[in-house]
Tab-separated table of C-alpha atoms in Angstrom:
chain	number	residue	atom	x	y	z
U	967	MET	CA	125.576	94.658	51.700
U	968	LEU	CA	123.121	93.592	54.378
U	969	ALA	CA	125.473	90.752	55.354
U	970	LEU	CA	128.311	93.257	55.759
U	971	ILE	CA	126.162	95.539	57.923
U	972	LYS	CA	125.102	92.572	60.044
U	973	ARG	CA	128.723	91.529	60.526
U	974	GLU	CA	129.699	95.046	61.601
U	975	LEU	CA	126.895	95.115	64.155
U	976	LYS	CA	127.801	91.637	65.399
U	977	LEU	CA	131.381	92.813	65.860
U	978	TYR	CA	130.063	95.606	68.087
U	979	PHE	CA	127.826	93.436	70.208
U	980	ILE	CA	129.928	90.276	70.440
U	981	THR	CA	132.197	91.985	72.982
U	982	PRO	CA	131.136	94.147	75.965
U	983	VAL	CA	132.503	97.224	74.155
U	984	ALA	CA	129.149	98.181	72.641
U	985	TYR	CA	127.364	97.991	75.979
U	986	ILE	CA	130.050	100.013	77.717
U	987	PHE	CA	129.949	102.670	74.995
U	988	THR	CA	126.173	102.890	75.199
U	989	ALA	CA	126.222	103.113	78.993
U	990	ILE	CA	128.821	105.891	78.896
U	991	PHE	CA	126.823	107.794	76.282
U	992	ILE	CA	123.639	107.626	78.312
U	993	LEU	CA	125.381	108.504	81.582
U	994	THR	CA	127.242	111.464	80.090
U	995	SER	CA	124.278	112.956	78.293
U	996	MET	CA	122.039	112.516	81.331
U	997	SER	CA	124.461	113.885	83.879
U	998	LEU	CA	125.176	116.935	81.729
U	999	THR	CA	121.446	117.545	81.463
U	1000	PHE	CA	120.741	117.147	85.170
U	1001	TYR	CA	123.817	118.804	86.681
U	1002	PHE	CA	124.758	121.492	84.190
U	1003	GLY	CA	121.480	121.946	82.379
U	1004	SER	CA	119.416	122.465	85.552
U	1005	PHE	CA	116.832	120.173	84.048
U	1006	PHE	CA	114.499	120.252	87.046
U	1007	SER	CA	114.894	123.817	88.261
U	1008	SER	CA	114.211	125.300	84.807
U	1009	GLY	CA	110.615	124.201	85.275
U	1010	VAL	CA	110.016	123.666	81.563
U	1011	ALA	CA	108.664	120.346	80.362
U	1012	ASP	CA	110.740	119.792	77.228
U	1013	LEU	CA	114.017	118.199	76.237
U	1014	THR	CA	115.739	121.219	74.699
U	1015	VAL	CA	118.352	121.265	77.456
U	1016	PHE	CA	119.080	117.576	76.938
U	1017	PHE	CA	119.431	117.949	73.170
U	1018	SER	CA	121.630	121.022	73.461
U	1019	PHE	CA	124.361	118.914	75.091
U	1020	ILE	CA	124.191	116.142	72.499
U	1021	PRO	CA	126.601	117.678	69.916
U	1022	TRP	CA	129.281	118.011	72.605
U	1023	VAL	CA	128.820	114.438	73.752
U	1024	TYR	CA	128.944	113.285	70.112
U	1025	ILE	CA	132.392	114.787	69.611
U	1026	PHE	CA	133.879	112.272	72.048
U	1027	PHE	CA	131.390	109.439	71.886
U	1028	ILE	CA	131.183	109.091	68.106
U	1029	SER	CA	134.932	109.583	67.666
U	1030	ALA	CA	135.442	106.698	70.092
U	1031	VAL	CA	132.935	104.477	68.286
U	1032	THR	CA	134.351	105.140	64.814
U	1033	MET	CA	138.045	105.081	65.645
U	1034	LYS	CA	138.456	101.345	65.117
U	1035	SER	CA	136.190	101.058	62.114
U	1036	TRP	CA	138.899	100.993	59.419
U	1037	SER	CA	142.048	101.259	61.485
U	1038	GLU	CA	141.403	97.907	63.152
U	1039	GLU	CA	140.855	96.225	59.772
U	1040	LYS	CA	144.151	97.695	58.641
U	1041	ARG	CA	146.016	96.655	61.767
U	1042	LEU	CA	144.703	93.078	61.682
U	1043	GLY	CA	145.103	92.838	57.897
U	1044	THR	CA	141.450	91.821	57.513
U	1045	ILE	CA	141.086	94.752	55.130
U	1046	GLU	CA	142.759	92.496	52.564
U	1047	LEU	CA	139.954	89.957	52.923
U	1048	LEU	CA	137.335	92.689	52.770
U	1049	MET	CA	138.752	94.355	49.670
U	1050	THR	CA	139.141	91.084	47.769
U	1051	LEU	CA	135.485	90.141	48.211
U	1052	PRO	CA	133.379	90.304	45.049
U	1053	ILE	CA	131.576	93.399	46.338
U	1054	PRO	CA	131.889	96.955	44.972
U	1055	LEU	CA	133.981	99.265	47.109
U	1056	TRP	CA	131.153	101.748	47.696
U	1057	LYS	CA	129.039	99.030	49.254
U	1058	ILE	CA	131.844	98.036	51.624
U	1059	VAL	CA	132.374	101.664	52.703
U	1060	LEU	CA	128.659	102.419	53.087
U	1061	SER	CA	128.010	99.228	55.049
U	1062	LYS	CA	130.487	100.370	57.678
U	1063	PHE	CA	128.837	103.774	57.784
U	1064	PHE	CA	125.289	102.450	58.099
U	1065	ALA	CA	126.232	99.871	60.732
U	1066	THR	CA	127.953	102.476	62.892
U	1067	TRP	CA	125.133	104.946	62.408
U	1068	ALA	CA	122.656	102.235	63.425
U	1069	PHE	CA	124.675	101.504	66.558
U	1070	VAL	CA	124.777	105.200	67.535
U	1071	THR	CA	121.037	105.464	66.848
U	1072	PHE	CA	120.511	102.506	69.175
U	1073	SER	CA	122.356	104.386	71.942
U	1074	ILE	CA	120.318	107.530	71.318
U	1075	ILE	CA	117.044	105.616	71.485
U	1076	LEU	CA	118.094	104.180	74.845
U	1077	THR	CA	117.930	107.670	76.331
U	1078	PHE	CA	114.117	107.340	76.213
U	1079	PRO	CA	113.707	107.337	80.054
U	1080	ILE	CA	114.311	111.081	80.035
U	1081	TRP	CA	111.431	111.426	77.588
U	1082	ILE	CA	109.225	109.415	79.904
U	1083	THR	CA	110.366	111.623	82.804
U	1084	VAL	CA	109.228	114.870	81.153
U	1085	ASN	CA	105.933	113.278	80.263
U	1086	TYR	CA	105.505	112.223	83.877
U	1087	LEU	CA	106.361	115.670	85.196
U	1088	GLY	CA	104.490	117.802	82.729
U	1089	ASN	CA	102.874	118.002	79.311
U	1090	PRO	CA	105.607	118.414	76.719
U	1091	ASP	CA	104.925	118.676	73.004
U	1092	ASN	CA	105.819	115.104	72.026
U	1093	LEU	CA	105.788	115.829	68.304
U	1094	VAL	CA	108.536	118.372	68.838
U	1095	ILE	CA	110.501	115.831	70.850
U	1096	ILE	CA	110.188	113.232	68.071
U	1097	GLY	CA	111.420	115.858	65.633
U	1098	GLN	CA	114.338	116.627	67.925
U	1099	TYR	CA	115.210	112.939	68.221
U	1100	LEU	CA	115.162	112.547	64.436
U	1101	GLY	CA	117.335	115.650	64.216
U	1102	VAL	CA	120.021	114.349	66.556
U	1103	ILE	CA	119.989	110.972	64.783
U	1104	LEU	CA	120.535	112.737	61.472
U	1105	MET	CA	123.300	114.835	62.985
U	1106	ALA	CA	124.917	111.662	64.375
U	1107	GLY	CA	125.260	110.462	60.778
U	1108	ALA	CA	127.401	113.511	60.029
U	1109	TYR	CA	129.761	112.826	62.946
U	1110	VAL	CA	129.908	109.114	62.045
U	1111	SER	CA	130.804	109.743	58.392
U	1112	LEU	CA	133.563	112.113	59.476
U	1113	GLY	CA	134.943	109.750	62.133
U	1114	ILE	CA	134.993	106.796	59.737
U	1115	PHE	CA	136.943	108.828	57.194
U	1116	PHE	CA	139.663	109.613	59.739
U	1117	SER	CA	139.743	105.976	60.775
U	1118	SER	CA	140.466	105.052	57.143
U	1119	LEU	CA	143.599	107.184	57.139
U	1120	THR	CA	145.581	105.265	59.727
U	1121	ASN	CA	146.022	101.875	61.354
U	1122	ASN	CA	146.400	103.550	64.730
U	1123	GLN	CA	143.104	103.937	66.583
U	1124	ILE	CA	144.383	106.684	68.868
U	1125	ILE	CA	145.437	108.859	65.942
U	1126	ALA	CA	142.038	108.279	64.316
U	1127	PHE	CA	140.333	109.208	67.601
U	1128	ILE	CA	142.257	112.447	68.061
U	1129	LEU	CA	141.880	113.578	64.446
U	1130	SER	CA	138.176	112.856	64.566
U	1131	ILE	CA	137.702	114.779	67.823
U	1132	LEU	CA	139.640	117.729	66.482
U	1133	VAL	CA	137.751	118.018	63.195
U	1134	SER	CA	134.318	117.323	64.695
U	1135	PHE	CA	135.081	119.950	67.326
U	1136	LEU	CA	135.927	122.500	64.624
U	1137	PHE	CA	132.746	121.718	62.704
U	1138	THR	CA	130.696	121.943	65.883
U	1139	ILE	CA	132.172	125.102	67.281
U	1140	SER	CA	132.416	127.154	64.080
U	1141	GLY	CA	128.873	128.406	64.635
U	1142	PHE	CA	129.096	128.792	68.394
U	1143	PRO	CA	128.222	132.410	69.405
U	1144	LEU	CA	131.536	132.895	71.218
U	1145	MET	CA	133.482	131.727	68.191
U	1146	VAL	CA	131.375	133.762	65.761
U	1147	ASN	CA	131.818	136.913	67.855
U	1148	PHE	CA	135.537	136.286	68.020
U	1149	ILE	CA	136.081	135.840	64.304
U	1150	THR	CA	133.693	138.642	63.351
U	1151	GLY	CA	136.282	141.079	64.634
U	1152	VAL	CA	139.049	139.499	62.600
U	1153	LEU	CA	137.514	138.326	59.329
U	1154	PRO	CA	135.156	139.911	56.789
U	1155	ILE	CA	131.490	139.170	57.427
U	1156	GLU	CA	131.107	137.003	54.262
U	1157	ILE	CA	133.783	134.607	55.471
U	1158	VAL	CA	132.309	134.542	58.988
U	1159	GLU	CA	128.959	133.584	57.476
U	1160	LEU	CA	130.583	130.951	55.313
U	1161	ILE	CA	132.377	129.395	58.286
U	1162	SER	CA	129.313	129.395	60.497
U	1163	SER	CA	127.197	127.953	57.685
U	1164	PHE	CA	129.379	124.829	57.905
U	1165	SER	CA	128.741	124.506	61.599
U	1166	PHE	CA	126.712	121.666	63.011
U	1167	LEU	CA	125.382	123.994	65.698
U	1168	THR	CA	123.950	126.462	63.190
U	1169	HIS	CA	121.965	123.719	61.470
U	1170	PHE	CA	121.274	121.936	64.700
U	1171	SER	CA	119.566	124.999	66.174
U	1172	SER	CA	116.914	124.806	63.466
U	1173	ILE	CA	116.498	121.104	64.205
U	1174	GLN	CA	116.276	121.822	67.919
U	1175	THR	CA	112.969	123.519	67.445
U	1176	GLY	CA	111.724	120.115	66.321
U	1177	PHE	CA	111.011	121.270	62.784
U	1178	PHE	CA	113.317	120.244	59.986
U	1179	SER	CA	114.345	123.016	57.704
U	1180	ILE	CA	115.142	121.775	54.209
U	1181	LYS	CA	118.429	123.641	54.529
U	1182	GLY	CA	119.400	121.722	57.676
U	1183	LEU	CA	118.352	118.393	56.212
U	1184	MET	CA	120.274	119.031	53.001
U	1185	PHE	CA	123.308	120.192	54.946
U	1186	PHE	CA	123.597	117.017	56.998
U	1187	LEU	CA	122.785	114.707	54.070
U	1188	SER	CA	125.384	116.336	51.834
U	1189	PHE	CA	127.869	116.318	54.697
U	1190	ILE	CA	127.342	112.549	55.118
U	1191	ALA	CA	127.637	111.986	51.363
U	1192	LEU	CA	130.816	114.062	51.162
U	1193	TRP	CA	132.743	112.228	53.907
U	1194	ASN	CA	131.660	108.810	52.632
U	1195	TYR	CA	132.775	109.861	49.175
U	1196	LEU	CA	136.151	110.926	50.580
U	1197	THR	CA	136.522	107.514	52.252
U	1198	ILE	CA	135.771	105.773	48.944
U	1199	VAL	CA	138.298	107.992	47.132
U	1200	LYS	CA	140.851	107.209	49.830
U	1201	PHE	CA	140.578	103.478	49.112
U	1202	LEU	CA	140.383	103.904	45.329
U	1203	ASN	CA	143.754	105.603	45.498
U	1204	ARG	CA	145.421	102.964	47.627
U	1205	GLU	CA	148.653	101.717	46.174
Q	539	MET	CA	142.616	79.956	34.224
Q	540	LEU	CA	145.080	82.650	35.278
Q	541	ILE	CA	147.224	84.589	32.834
Q	542	VAL	CA	149.603	87.185	34.232
Q	543	LYS	CA	151.107	89.364	31.506
Q	544	ASP	CA	154.004	91.662	32.127
Q	545	ILE	CA	152.838	93.121	35.444
Q	546	SER	CA	154.870	95.692	37.335
Q	547	LYS	CA	154.359	97.348	40.670
Q	548	ASN	CA	156.406	100.140	42.167
Q	549	PHE	CA	156.315	101.594	45.652
Q	550	GLY	CA	157.917	104.967	45.005
Q	551	GLU	CA	161.379	104.217	43.658
Q	552	PHE	CA	161.270	100.590	44.751
Q	553	LYS	CA	160.338	98.077	42.081
Q	554	ALA	CA	158.406	95.371	43.928
Q	555	ILE	CA	157.443	93.525	40.723
Q	556	ASN	CA	159.272	94.027	37.452
Q	557	HIS	CA	157.604	92.762	34.250
Q	558	LEU	CA	156.414	89.446	35.638
Q	559	SER	CA	154.504	86.987	33.426
Q	560	PHE	CA	153.223	83.476	34.014
Q	561	GLU	CA	150.232	81.202	33.531
Q	562	VAL	CA	148.424	78.740	35.739
Q	563	LYS	CA	145.881	76.246	34.384
Q	564	VAL	CA	143.249	74.144	36.097
Q	565	GLY	CA	145.078	71.098	37.443
Q	566	ASP	CA	148.243	73.062	38.164
Q	567	VAL	CA	149.674	73.646	41.610
Q	568	MET	CA	152.279	76.338	41.210
Q	569	GLY	CA	154.848	76.798	43.930
Q	570	PHE	CA	155.726	80.466	44.193
Q	571	LEU	CA	159.181	80.827	45.681
Q	572	GLY	CA	161.569	83.600	46.501
Q	573	PRO	CA	163.446	85.112	49.424
Q	574	ASN	CA	161.682	87.519	51.763
Q	575	GLY	CA	160.896	90.783	49.997
Q	576	ALA	CA	161.160	89.218	46.528
Q	577	GLY	CA	157.647	90.349	45.592
Q	578	LYS	CA	155.616	87.172	46.201
Q	579	THR	CA	153.013	88.770	48.449
Q	580	THR	CA	152.809	91.888	46.269
Q	581	SER	CA	152.202	89.693	43.197
Q	582	MET	CA	149.437	87.840	44.990
Q	583	ARG	CA	147.891	91.117	46.092
Q	584	VAL	CA	147.867	92.377	42.511
Q	585	ILE	CA	146.282	89.157	41.201
Q	586	THR	CA	143.552	89.235	43.848
Q	587	GLY	CA	142.792	92.885	43.092
Q	588	TYR	CA	143.869	94.195	46.484
Q	589	LEU	CA	146.614	96.281	44.896
Q	590	ARG	CA	146.516	97.886	41.492
Q	591	SER	CA	149.456	97.146	39.202
Q	592	ASP	CA	151.396	99.912	37.476
Q	593	GLY	CA	151.460	98.031	34.190
Q	594	GLY	CA	150.513	94.754	32.552
Q	595	THR	CA	147.323	92.721	32.727
Q	596	VAL	CA	145.908	89.921	34.825
Q	597	LEU	CA	143.284	87.692	33.216
Q	598	ILE	CA	141.200	85.261	35.222
Q	599	ASN	CA	139.035	82.978	33.118
Q	600	ASN	CA	139.849	85.347	30.225
Q	601	LYS	CA	138.414	88.347	32.064
Q	602	ASP	CA	140.595	91.326	32.927
Q	603	ILE	CA	140.625	91.995	36.682
Q	604	GLU	CA	140.522	95.758	36.056
Q	605	GLN	CA	137.490	95.571	33.792
Q	606	ASP	CA	135.424	92.992	35.622
Q	607	PRO	CA	136.629	93.009	39.223
Q	608	ILE	CA	133.443	91.592	40.746
Q	609	PHE	CA	133.408	88.534	38.496
Q	610	THR	CA	137.146	87.859	38.766
Q	611	LYS	CA	137.125	88.294	42.544
Q	612	SER	CA	134.306	85.779	42.810
Q	613	MET	CA	136.547	83.197	41.097
Q	614	ILE	CA	139.333	83.545	43.664
Q	615	GLY	CA	139.844	81.956	47.056
Q	616	TYR	CA	142.552	83.828	48.893
Q	617	LEU	CA	144.531	83.239	52.058
Q	618	PRO	CA	146.483	86.461	52.678
Q	619	GLU	CA	149.865	86.597	54.330
Q	620	GLY	CA	149.719	86.258	58.128
Q	621	VAL	CA	146.158	84.856	58.058
Q	622	PRO	CA	144.123	87.926	59.010
Q	623	LEU	CA	140.853	86.961	60.729
Q	624	TYR	CA	138.167	88.603	62.863
Q	625	LEU	CA	139.432	87.423	66.210
Q	626	ASP	CA	136.224	87.972	68.192
Q	627	PHE	CA	134.260	85.631	65.927
Q	628	SER	CA	134.135	81.869	66.241
Q	629	PRO	CA	135.107	79.879	63.113
Q	630	TYR	CA	131.464	78.957	62.559
Q	631	LEU	CA	130.215	82.539	62.833
Q	632	TYR	CA	133.003	83.739	60.597
Q	633	LEU	CA	132.390	81.130	57.899
Q	634	ASP	CA	128.679	81.878	58.069
Q	635	TYR	CA	129.451	85.544	57.424
Q	636	VAL	CA	131.678	84.614	54.454
Q	637	CYS	CA	128.798	82.536	53.029
Q	638	GLN	CA	126.432	85.467	53.374
Q	639	VAL	CA	128.687	88.054	51.744
Q	640	ARG	CA	129.556	85.642	48.969
Q	641	ASN	CA	125.907	84.749	48.455
Q	642	ILE	CA	126.465	81.023	48.865
Q	643	LYS	CA	123.305	79.006	48.632
Q	644	ASN	CA	122.935	76.132	51.060
Q	645	SER	CA	125.482	77.706	53.355
Q	646	SER	CA	125.114	75.198	56.189
Q	647	ASN	CA	126.287	72.377	53.902
Q	648	ALA	CA	129.174	74.471	52.608
Q	649	ILE	CA	130.261	75.266	56.177
Q	650	LYS	CA	129.919	71.643	57.246
Q	651	LYS	CA	132.081	70.528	54.346
Q	652	VAL	CA	134.998	72.915	54.973
Q	653	ILE	CA	134.826	72.334	58.709
Q	654	SER	CA	135.177	68.604	58.141
Q	655	ASP	CA	137.813	68.970	55.367
Q	656	LEU	CA	139.967	71.105	57.640
Q	657	GLN	CA	139.139	69.286	60.848
Q	658	LEU	CA	137.722	72.276	62.668
Q	659	GLU	CA	134.834	70.510	64.428
Q	660	GLU	CA	136.230	70.738	67.938
Q	661	VAL	CA	136.937	74.482	67.766
Q	662	LYS	CA	134.087	75.732	65.601
Q	663	ASP	CA	132.370	77.639	68.408
Q	664	VAL	CA	135.437	78.986	70.191
Q	665	PRO	CA	136.564	82.603	69.578
Q	666	ILE	CA	139.261	82.596	66.878
Q	667	GLU	CA	141.446	84.718	69.178
Q	668	THR	CA	141.971	81.758	71.523
Q	669	LEU	CA	142.938	79.275	68.797
Q	670	SER	CA	146.447	77.987	68.138
Q	671	LYS	CA	148.370	79.189	65.099
Q	672	GLY	CA	147.634	75.944	63.279
Q	673	PHE	CA	143.881	76.208	63.798
Q	674	LYS	CA	143.881	79.869	62.770
Q	675	ARG	CA	145.613	78.936	59.531
Q	676	ARG	CA	143.065	76.235	58.891
Q	677	VAL	CA	140.207	78.709	59.448
Q	678	GLY	CA	141.970	80.977	56.937
Q	679	ILE	CA	142.131	78.158	54.399
Q	680	ALA	CA	138.498	77.268	55.113
Q	681	GLN	CA	137.289	80.787	54.269
Q	682	ALA	CA	139.286	80.632	51.025
Q	683	LEU	CA	137.693	77.327	50.022
Q	684	ILE	CA	134.114	77.773	51.118
Q	685	HIS	CA	132.794	79.167	47.829
Q	686	ASN	CA	134.539	76.447	45.803
Q	687	PRO	CA	136.695	78.896	43.821
Q	688	LYS	CA	138.363	78.005	40.522
Q	689	LEU	CA	141.557	79.818	41.442
Q	690	LEU	CA	143.089	79.328	44.851
Q	691	ILE	CA	145.839	81.638	46.064
Q	692	LEU	CA	147.441	80.657	49.344
Q	693	ASP	CA	150.191	82.736	50.903
Q	694	GLU	CA	152.236	80.304	53.002
Q	695	PRO	CA	149.412	77.862	53.762
Q	696	THR	CA	151.462	75.441	55.845
Q	697	ASP	CA	153.448	77.959	57.879
Q	698	GLY	CA	153.030	77.271	61.594
Q	699	LEU	CA	151.415	73.861	61.189
Q	700	ASP	CA	152.760	70.738	62.864
Q	701	PRO	CA	154.039	67.891	60.620
Q	702	LEU	CA	150.752	66.034	60.725
Q	703	GLN	CA	148.700	69.129	59.865
Q	704	LYS	CA	151.179	69.965	57.085
Q	705	PHE	CA	150.653	66.523	55.659
Q	706	GLU	CA	146.864	66.954	55.811
Q	707	VAL	CA	146.911	70.366	54.148
Q	708	ARG	CA	149.235	69.129	51.395
Q	709	LYS	CA	146.923	66.185	50.812
Q	710	LEU	CA	143.958	68.569	50.643
Q	711	ILE	CA	145.770	70.815	48.145
Q	712	LYS	CA	146.597	67.808	45.979
Q	713	ASN	CA	142.969	66.697	46.002
Q	714	LEU	CA	141.724	70.187	45.201
Q	715	SER	CA	144.133	70.583	42.285
Q	716	LYS	CA	142.053	68.292	40.082
Q	717	THR	CA	139.400	70.957	39.635
Q	718	LYS	CA	141.275	74.144	40.455
Q	719	ALA	CA	144.270	76.244	39.566
Q	720	ILE	CA	146.343	76.739	42.707
Q	721	ILE	CA	149.199	79.043	43.618
Q	722	ILE	CA	150.984	78.539	46.918
Q	723	SER	CA	153.801	80.697	48.107
Q	724	THR	CA	156.161	78.948	50.426
Q	725	HIS	CA	159.649	79.082	51.736
Q	726	ILE	CA	159.694	75.376	52.575
Q	727	LEU	CA	161.500	74.009	49.552
Q	728	ASP	CA	160.770	70.374	50.284
Q	729	GLU	CA	157.115	71.161	49.897
Q	730	VAL	CA	157.577	72.020	46.229
Q	731	PRO	CA	158.241	68.577	44.705
Q	732	GLU	CA	155.697	67.112	47.081
Q	733	VAL	CA	152.644	69.166	46.098
Q	734	CYS	CA	153.553	71.290	43.084
Q	735	ASN	CA	153.768	70.405	39.425
Q	736	LYS	CA	155.021	73.872	38.526
Q	737	CYS	CA	157.503	76.134	40.154
Q	738	LEU	CA	158.207	79.838	39.788
Q	739	ILE	CA	161.076	81.541	41.544
Q	740	ILE	CA	161.292	85.311	41.717
Q	741	ASN	CA	163.946	87.587	43.111
Q	742	ASN	CA	163.838	91.396	43.324
Q	743	GLY	CA	160.482	91.293	41.560
Q	744	GLU	CA	161.852	89.431	38.531
Q	745	LYS	CA	161.355	85.867	37.402
Q	746	VAL	CA	164.538	83.801	37.779
Q	747	PHE	CA	163.115	80.358	37.102
Q	748	GLU	CA	159.949	78.818	35.735
Q	749	GLY	CA	159.440	75.116	35.145
Q	750	THR	CA	158.658	71.839	36.841
Q	751	PRO	CA	160.281	70.785	40.107
Q	752	THR	CA	162.107	68.048	38.156
Q	753	GLN	CA	163.491	70.628	35.734
Q	754	LEU	CA	164.621	72.687	38.664
Q	755	LYS	CA	166.462	69.680	40.052
Q	756	ARG	CA	167.996	68.867	36.697
Q	757	LYS	CA	169.033	72.423	36.019
Q	758	LEU	CA	171.495	72.629	38.807
Q	759	GLY	CA	171.812	69.070	40.063
Q	760	LYS	CA	172.260	69.991	43.692
Q	761	SER	CA	170.059	69.891	46.727
Q	762	LEU	CA	167.011	72.153	46.485
Q	763	ASP	CA	168.292	74.473	49.173
Q	764	GLU	CA	171.565	74.970	47.383
Q	765	LYS	CA	169.843	75.609	44.072
Q	766	PHE	CA	167.554	78.122	45.650
Q	767	ARG	CA	170.446	80.002	47.211
Q	768	LYS	CA	172.292	80.037	43.899
Q	769	LEU	CA	169.295	81.328	41.960
Q	770	VAL	CA	168.476	84.165	44.274
Q	771	SER	CA	171.945	85.246	45.336
């Protein structure tokens, strides 16, 4: 399995694609923080503003990273080589997930200059920031597992990209105050609560404080397990 | 080595393979023939475990591929149709990866051997994407051979090679056949008497001939091309 993960990572870094993706991720998250988040004028030495933009950047960034994961294997036909290796299917599926998650984590870690900046400008609570970083890395796993599933459905990367954006957007926004207020008027309160309990934002807000709630941790871990399971089922049922 | 018993595969209404049975032993090189769409590739995909059959059994070294897929897959070397490869990798990097996933001990020797057997020295560090069709095919054969499998399944191994390369690959297949069971699908009929000692022709997913190339010649007493046309028309 380690060999498969290594190959996936090599495939990312052998071409400039990985570096371009990482650069775009860092640029987008930083510019959102500085221009729209009023990072400096808020006068608070923490990274809450920065982290609050991360889910929105993930929707596009992670969908773009995962779109080729299975669809490219299907298009090139290399999936046939992969599936005829003497390796259990679950290991093949999970190796793709872990490699992509590791790559996204690498990009997140490279945003460290902003952490240094707040430390230079003030005295932030660094333990909280570490907690927040771990939180967004965990949340990235959820977006990755979802994106990889949609990539397994098609050999067209663009279709995988759009489907992944759409579904990640729905899972992100379902707990957004605007959305919650809107559906509260239309649907019974139990259903509104159910919908918003599936939202990344709802669970992310607990993570944003820097302290993991068991509920948030369990939510993201089960979410990751569920989408990986769906990907495995998808390939078990291939003709 | 390989026993295929009564396998069938349907895609919706379409019967891609219809109750196909055959056997290949160590020492055999079986030529798998048939017009396009006859079910050759589908059969190979079922044997290698890429597709699941709708009926029948496939035994490799007396083990059912459904019951012990990891073991049976480890016995197979497979060159799929169209030679799919990771184009960004160089042949060396790719073969090294295959060694790692297949847990091959002494991988550098194994890589050296296939690189020399398939004459890949000069291109081993060049991205596969930039290689000619012939080299790509040889990289595909190299990855199928690297773990020294007992059963070798090659979907059109000589397609796209120049006459000299064809000759080399046929020679290699002949040499390998002493210790392996080999299936090659081909649409080059002249190749059959040259490398194969067995021949199986299928049409519309059904077997229409099984025997030696000499028997095939004797059966109809015409040129191979003519016989082939007659059998599958």
